[in-house]
Short mmCIF file of C-alpha atoms in Angstrom, two decimals:
data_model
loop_
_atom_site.label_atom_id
_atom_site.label_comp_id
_atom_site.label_asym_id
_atom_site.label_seq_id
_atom_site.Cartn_x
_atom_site.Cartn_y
_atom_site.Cartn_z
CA UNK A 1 -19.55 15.56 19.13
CA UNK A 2 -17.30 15.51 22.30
CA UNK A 3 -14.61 13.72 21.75
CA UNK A 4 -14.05 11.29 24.57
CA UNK A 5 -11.76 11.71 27.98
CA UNK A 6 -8.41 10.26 27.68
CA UNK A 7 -8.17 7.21 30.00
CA UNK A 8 -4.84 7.46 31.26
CA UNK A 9 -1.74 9.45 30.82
CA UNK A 10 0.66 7.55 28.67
CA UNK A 11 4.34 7.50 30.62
CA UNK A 12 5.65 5.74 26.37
CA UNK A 13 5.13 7.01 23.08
CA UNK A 14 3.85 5.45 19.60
CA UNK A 15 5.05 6.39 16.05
CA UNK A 16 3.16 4.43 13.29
CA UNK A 17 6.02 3.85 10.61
CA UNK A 18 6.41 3.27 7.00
CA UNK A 19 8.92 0.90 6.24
CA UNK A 20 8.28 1.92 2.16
CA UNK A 21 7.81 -1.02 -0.57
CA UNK A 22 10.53 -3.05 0.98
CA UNK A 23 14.08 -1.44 -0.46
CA UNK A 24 15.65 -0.17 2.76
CA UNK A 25 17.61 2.21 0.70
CA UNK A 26 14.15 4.04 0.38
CA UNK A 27 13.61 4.64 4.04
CA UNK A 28 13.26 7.87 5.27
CA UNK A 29 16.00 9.29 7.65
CA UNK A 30 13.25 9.99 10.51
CA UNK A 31 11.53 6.42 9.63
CA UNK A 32 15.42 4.72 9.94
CA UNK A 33 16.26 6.98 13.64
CA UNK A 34 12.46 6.00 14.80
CA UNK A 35 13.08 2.13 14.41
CA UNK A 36 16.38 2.39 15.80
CA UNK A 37 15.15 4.33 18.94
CA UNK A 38 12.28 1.26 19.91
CA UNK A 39 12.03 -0.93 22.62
CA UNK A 40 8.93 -2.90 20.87
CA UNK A 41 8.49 -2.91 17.11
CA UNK A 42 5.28 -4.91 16.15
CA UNK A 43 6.06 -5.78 12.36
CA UNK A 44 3.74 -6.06 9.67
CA UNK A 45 3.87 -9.40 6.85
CA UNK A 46 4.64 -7.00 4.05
CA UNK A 47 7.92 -5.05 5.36
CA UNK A 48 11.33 -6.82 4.13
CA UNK A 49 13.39 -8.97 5.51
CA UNK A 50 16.10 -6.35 4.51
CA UNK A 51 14.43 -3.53 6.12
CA UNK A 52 13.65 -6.27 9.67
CA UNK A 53 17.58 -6.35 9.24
CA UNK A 54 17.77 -2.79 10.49
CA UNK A 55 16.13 -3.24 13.68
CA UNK A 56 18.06 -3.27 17.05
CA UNK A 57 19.05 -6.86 18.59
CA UNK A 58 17.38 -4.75 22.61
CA UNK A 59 14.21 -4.20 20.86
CA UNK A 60 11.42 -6.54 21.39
CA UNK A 61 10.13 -7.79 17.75
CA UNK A 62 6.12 -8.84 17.58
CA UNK A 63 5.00 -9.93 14.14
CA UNK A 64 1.60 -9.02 13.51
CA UNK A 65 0.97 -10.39 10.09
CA UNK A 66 -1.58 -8.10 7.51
CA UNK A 67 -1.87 -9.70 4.30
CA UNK A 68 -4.45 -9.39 2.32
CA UNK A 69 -6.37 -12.91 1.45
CA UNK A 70 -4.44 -14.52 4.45
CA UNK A 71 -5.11 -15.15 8.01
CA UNK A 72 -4.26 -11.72 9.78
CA UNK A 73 -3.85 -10.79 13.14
CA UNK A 74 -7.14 -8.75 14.42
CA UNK A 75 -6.89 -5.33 14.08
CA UNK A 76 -8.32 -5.01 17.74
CA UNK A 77 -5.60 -7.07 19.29
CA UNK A 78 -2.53 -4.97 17.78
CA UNK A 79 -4.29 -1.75 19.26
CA UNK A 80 -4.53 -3.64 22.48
CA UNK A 81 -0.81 -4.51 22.49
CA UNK A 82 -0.10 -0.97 21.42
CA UNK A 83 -1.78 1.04 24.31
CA UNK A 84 -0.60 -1.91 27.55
CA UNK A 85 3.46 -1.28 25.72
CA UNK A 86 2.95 2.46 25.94
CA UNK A 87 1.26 2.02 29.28
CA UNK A 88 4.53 0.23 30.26
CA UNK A 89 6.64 3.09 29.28
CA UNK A 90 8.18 1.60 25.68
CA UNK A 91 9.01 3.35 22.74
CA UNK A 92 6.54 1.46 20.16
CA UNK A 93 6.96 1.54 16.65
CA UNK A 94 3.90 0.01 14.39
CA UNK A 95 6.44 -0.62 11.64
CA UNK A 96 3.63 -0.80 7.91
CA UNK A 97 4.69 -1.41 4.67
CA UNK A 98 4.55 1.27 2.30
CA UNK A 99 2.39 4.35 4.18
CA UNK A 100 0.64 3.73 7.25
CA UNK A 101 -1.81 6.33 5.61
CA UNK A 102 -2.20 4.51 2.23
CA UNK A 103 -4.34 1.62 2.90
CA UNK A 104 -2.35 0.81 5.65
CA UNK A 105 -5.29 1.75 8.44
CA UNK A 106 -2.94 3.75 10.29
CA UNK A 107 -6.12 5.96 10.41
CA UNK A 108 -7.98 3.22 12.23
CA UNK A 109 -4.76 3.15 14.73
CA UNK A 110 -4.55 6.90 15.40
CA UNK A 111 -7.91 7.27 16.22
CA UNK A 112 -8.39 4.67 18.78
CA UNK A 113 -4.81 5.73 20.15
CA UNK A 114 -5.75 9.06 20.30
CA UNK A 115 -9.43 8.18 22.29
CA UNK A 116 -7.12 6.38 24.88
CA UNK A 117 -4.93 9.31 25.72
CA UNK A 118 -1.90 8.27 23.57
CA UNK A 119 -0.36 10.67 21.04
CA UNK A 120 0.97 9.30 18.20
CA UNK A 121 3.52 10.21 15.53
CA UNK A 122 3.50 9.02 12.14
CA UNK A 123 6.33 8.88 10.09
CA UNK A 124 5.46 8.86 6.40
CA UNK A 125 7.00 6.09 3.78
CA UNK A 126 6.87 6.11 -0.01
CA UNK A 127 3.86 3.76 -1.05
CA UNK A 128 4.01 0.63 -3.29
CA UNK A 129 2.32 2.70 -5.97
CA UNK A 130 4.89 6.15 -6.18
CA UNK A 131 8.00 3.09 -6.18
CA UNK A 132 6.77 0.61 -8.70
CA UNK A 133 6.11 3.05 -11.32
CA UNK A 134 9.18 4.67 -10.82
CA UNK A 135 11.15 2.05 -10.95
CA UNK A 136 9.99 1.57 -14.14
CA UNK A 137 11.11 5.06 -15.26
CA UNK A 138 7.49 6.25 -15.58
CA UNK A 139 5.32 9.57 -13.79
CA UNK A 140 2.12 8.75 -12.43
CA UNK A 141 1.14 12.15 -14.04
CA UNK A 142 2.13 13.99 -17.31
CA UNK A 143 0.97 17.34 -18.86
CA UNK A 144 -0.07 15.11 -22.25
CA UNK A 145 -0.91 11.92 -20.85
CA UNK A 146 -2.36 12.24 -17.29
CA UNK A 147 -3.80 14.99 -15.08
CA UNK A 148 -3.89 13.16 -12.12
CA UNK A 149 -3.68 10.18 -9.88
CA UNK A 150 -5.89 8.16 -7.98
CA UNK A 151 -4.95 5.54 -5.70
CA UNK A 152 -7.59 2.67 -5.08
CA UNK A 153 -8.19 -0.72 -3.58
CA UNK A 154 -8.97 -3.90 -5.32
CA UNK A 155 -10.02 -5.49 -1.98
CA UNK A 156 -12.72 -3.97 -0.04
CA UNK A 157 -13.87 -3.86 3.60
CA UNK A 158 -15.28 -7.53 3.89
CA UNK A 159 -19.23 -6.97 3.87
CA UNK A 160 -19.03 -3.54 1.79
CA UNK A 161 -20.48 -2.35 -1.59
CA UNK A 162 -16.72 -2.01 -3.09
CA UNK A 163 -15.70 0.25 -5.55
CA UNK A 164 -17.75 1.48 -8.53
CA UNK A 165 -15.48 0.78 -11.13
CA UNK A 166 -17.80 1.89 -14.28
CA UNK A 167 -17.61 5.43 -12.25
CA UNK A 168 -14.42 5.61 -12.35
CA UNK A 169 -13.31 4.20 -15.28
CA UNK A 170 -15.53 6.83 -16.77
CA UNK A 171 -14.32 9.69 -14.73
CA UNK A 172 -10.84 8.33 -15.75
CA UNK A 173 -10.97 8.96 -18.82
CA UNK A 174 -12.87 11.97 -18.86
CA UNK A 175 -10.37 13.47 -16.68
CA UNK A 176 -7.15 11.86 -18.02
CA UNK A 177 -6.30 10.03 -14.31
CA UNK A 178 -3.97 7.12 -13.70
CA UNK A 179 -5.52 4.27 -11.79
CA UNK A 180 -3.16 2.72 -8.87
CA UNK A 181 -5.11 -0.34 -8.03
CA UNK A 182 -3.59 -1.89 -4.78
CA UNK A 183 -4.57 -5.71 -3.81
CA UNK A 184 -6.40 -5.94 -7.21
CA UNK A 185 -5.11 -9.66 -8.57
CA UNK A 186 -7.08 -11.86 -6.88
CA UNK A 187 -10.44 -9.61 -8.03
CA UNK A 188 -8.59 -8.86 -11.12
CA UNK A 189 -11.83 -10.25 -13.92
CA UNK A 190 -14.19 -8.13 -12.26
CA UNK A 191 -12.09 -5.57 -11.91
CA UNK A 192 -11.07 -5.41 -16.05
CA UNK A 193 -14.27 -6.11 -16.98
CA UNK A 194 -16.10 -3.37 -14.97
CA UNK A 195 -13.18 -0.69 -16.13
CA UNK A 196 -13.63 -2.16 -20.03
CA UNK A 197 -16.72 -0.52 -19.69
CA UNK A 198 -15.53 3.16 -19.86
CA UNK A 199 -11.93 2.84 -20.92
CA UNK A 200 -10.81 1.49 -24.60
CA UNK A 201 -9.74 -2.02 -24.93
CA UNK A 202 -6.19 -0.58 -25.83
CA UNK A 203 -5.54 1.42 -22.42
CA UNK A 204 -1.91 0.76 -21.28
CA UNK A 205 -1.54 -1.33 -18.26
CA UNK A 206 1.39 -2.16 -15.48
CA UNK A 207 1.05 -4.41 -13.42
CA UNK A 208 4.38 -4.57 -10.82
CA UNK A 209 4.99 -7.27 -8.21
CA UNK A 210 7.42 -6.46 -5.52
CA UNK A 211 8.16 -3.06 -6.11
CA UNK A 212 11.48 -2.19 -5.29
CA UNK A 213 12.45 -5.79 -3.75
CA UNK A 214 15.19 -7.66 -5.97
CA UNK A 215 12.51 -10.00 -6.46
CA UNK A 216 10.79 -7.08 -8.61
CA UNK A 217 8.65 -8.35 -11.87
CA UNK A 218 6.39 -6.55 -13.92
CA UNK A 219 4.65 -7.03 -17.12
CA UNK A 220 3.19 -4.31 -19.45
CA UNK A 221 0.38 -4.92 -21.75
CA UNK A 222 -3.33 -3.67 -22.50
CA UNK A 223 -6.28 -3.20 -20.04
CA UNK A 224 -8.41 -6.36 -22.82
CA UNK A 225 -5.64 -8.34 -22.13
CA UNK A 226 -4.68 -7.41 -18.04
CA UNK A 227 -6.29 -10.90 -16.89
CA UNK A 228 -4.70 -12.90 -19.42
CA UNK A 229 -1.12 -11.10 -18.77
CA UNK A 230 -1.47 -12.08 -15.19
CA UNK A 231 -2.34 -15.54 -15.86
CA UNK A 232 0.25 -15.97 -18.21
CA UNK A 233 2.73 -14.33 -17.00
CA UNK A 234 2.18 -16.20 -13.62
CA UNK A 235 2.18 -12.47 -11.49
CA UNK A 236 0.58 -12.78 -7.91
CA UNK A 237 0.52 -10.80 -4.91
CA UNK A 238 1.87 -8.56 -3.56
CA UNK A 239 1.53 -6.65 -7.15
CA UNK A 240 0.14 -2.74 -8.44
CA UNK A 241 -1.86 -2.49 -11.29
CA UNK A 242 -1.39 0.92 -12.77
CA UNK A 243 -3.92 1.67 -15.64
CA UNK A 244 -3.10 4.87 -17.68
CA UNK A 245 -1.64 6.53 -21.08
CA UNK A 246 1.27 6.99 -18.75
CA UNK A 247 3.00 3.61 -19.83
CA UNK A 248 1.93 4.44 -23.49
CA UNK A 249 5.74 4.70 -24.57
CA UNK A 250 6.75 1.34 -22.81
CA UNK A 251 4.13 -0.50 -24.43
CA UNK A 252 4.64 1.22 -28.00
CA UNK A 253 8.20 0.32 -27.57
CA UNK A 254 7.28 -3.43 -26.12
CA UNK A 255 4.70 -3.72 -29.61
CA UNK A 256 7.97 -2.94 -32.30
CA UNK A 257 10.18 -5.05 -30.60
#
């Protein structure tokens, strides 16, 4: 297929941004000198206050809210405000939590961008996923526990099949993968009892709420007992669920204590 003509020639420039789980310590040099260089900044919910902190007083701040199971702003309108600032010459930054390519539909934002003549640079930033675990001290894979990774959402495109969860907990264990479940809570009984179908009961669980923040909580316990953990443990969004032999040690070592 021909990809369409460009409609203009953009006299600004975009670079989609990941502002990382929210510990401004974990930006990226290029991600730090690319906010720092804007003249408009349009802001997602999820990046932190701390990381906000680090934006230039001359810039011109737009908050365009993307949380999941709130009211967001449509994902047509911040495209629309991106290409009429780059038409008016500004250095925009679409600042995303975590990696504009990890559910972060920075895909969504290229393409358009790219059909209306705009280039656009895209500065990577370490996902939710990569920092809660590690903050924890744990690998997402291990040569005895886990052969690889797979990164998922618990929330799916509003009007869409969703994820086939008896696949993959199948394939998951077959294959030895950890599951990295992002936006999972609120569908979190469906989501344990589909996976109870192909893992065992006693499959170690994470679950991590504000990775990286100060405000950081987790809980570790078993994939039978993920719902009730939550409940009890009173964990809510924004939160990882990481499913996996990985986090056998921390929950052996939670058990003797």
């Amino acid at each position: 297929m021909t990809p369409p003509t460009p409609c203009f020639s953009a006299p600004g420039r975009c670079t989609l941004v990941g502002a990382g789980p929210g510990d401004p310590d974990l930006l990226t040099i290029k991600a730090l000198k690319s906010i720092q260089a804007a003249t408009v900044i349009l802001v997602d919910d999820l990046v932190s206050d701390a990381i906000q902190a680090l934006i230039p007083a001359s810039a011109r701040v737009v908050h365009v809210g993307k949380r999941g199971g709130c009211q967001s702003t449509p994902q047509a309108f911040i495209q629309k405000l991106i290409v009429m600032a780059v038409r008016e010459g500004e250095n925009v930054v679409r600042l995303k939590g975590g990696d504009p390519f990890i559910f972060g539909r920075g895909g969504e934002e290229v393409e358009h961008l790219s059909q209306m003549g705009i280039h656009v640079e895209v500065v990577n930033g370490i996902t939710a996923g990569l920092a809660a675990v590690a903050s924890l001290g744990v690998p997402l894979t291990h040569r005895e526990h886990a052969h690889g990774v797979v990164f998922i959402t618990g929330h799916p495109k509003p009007g869409s099949a969703g994820t086939d969860w008896r696949a993959l907990a199948a394939t998951a264990h077959s294959a030895r993968l950890t599951l990295v479940i992002y936006m999972g809570v609120n569908g979190v009984q469906h989501i344990q009892q589909e996976l109870l179908t192909g893992l065992p009961p006693g499959t170690p669980v994470a679950i991590i709420q504000n990775a990286s923040l100060p405000t950081q909580r987790h809980a570790i316990t078993t994939l039978d007992r993920l719902q009730t953990t939550i409940l009890e443990q009173q964990l809510a969004s924004p939160s990882v669920i990481v499913v996996g032999d990985v986090f056998q040690g921390l929950l052996t070592l939670q058990q003797s204590t």
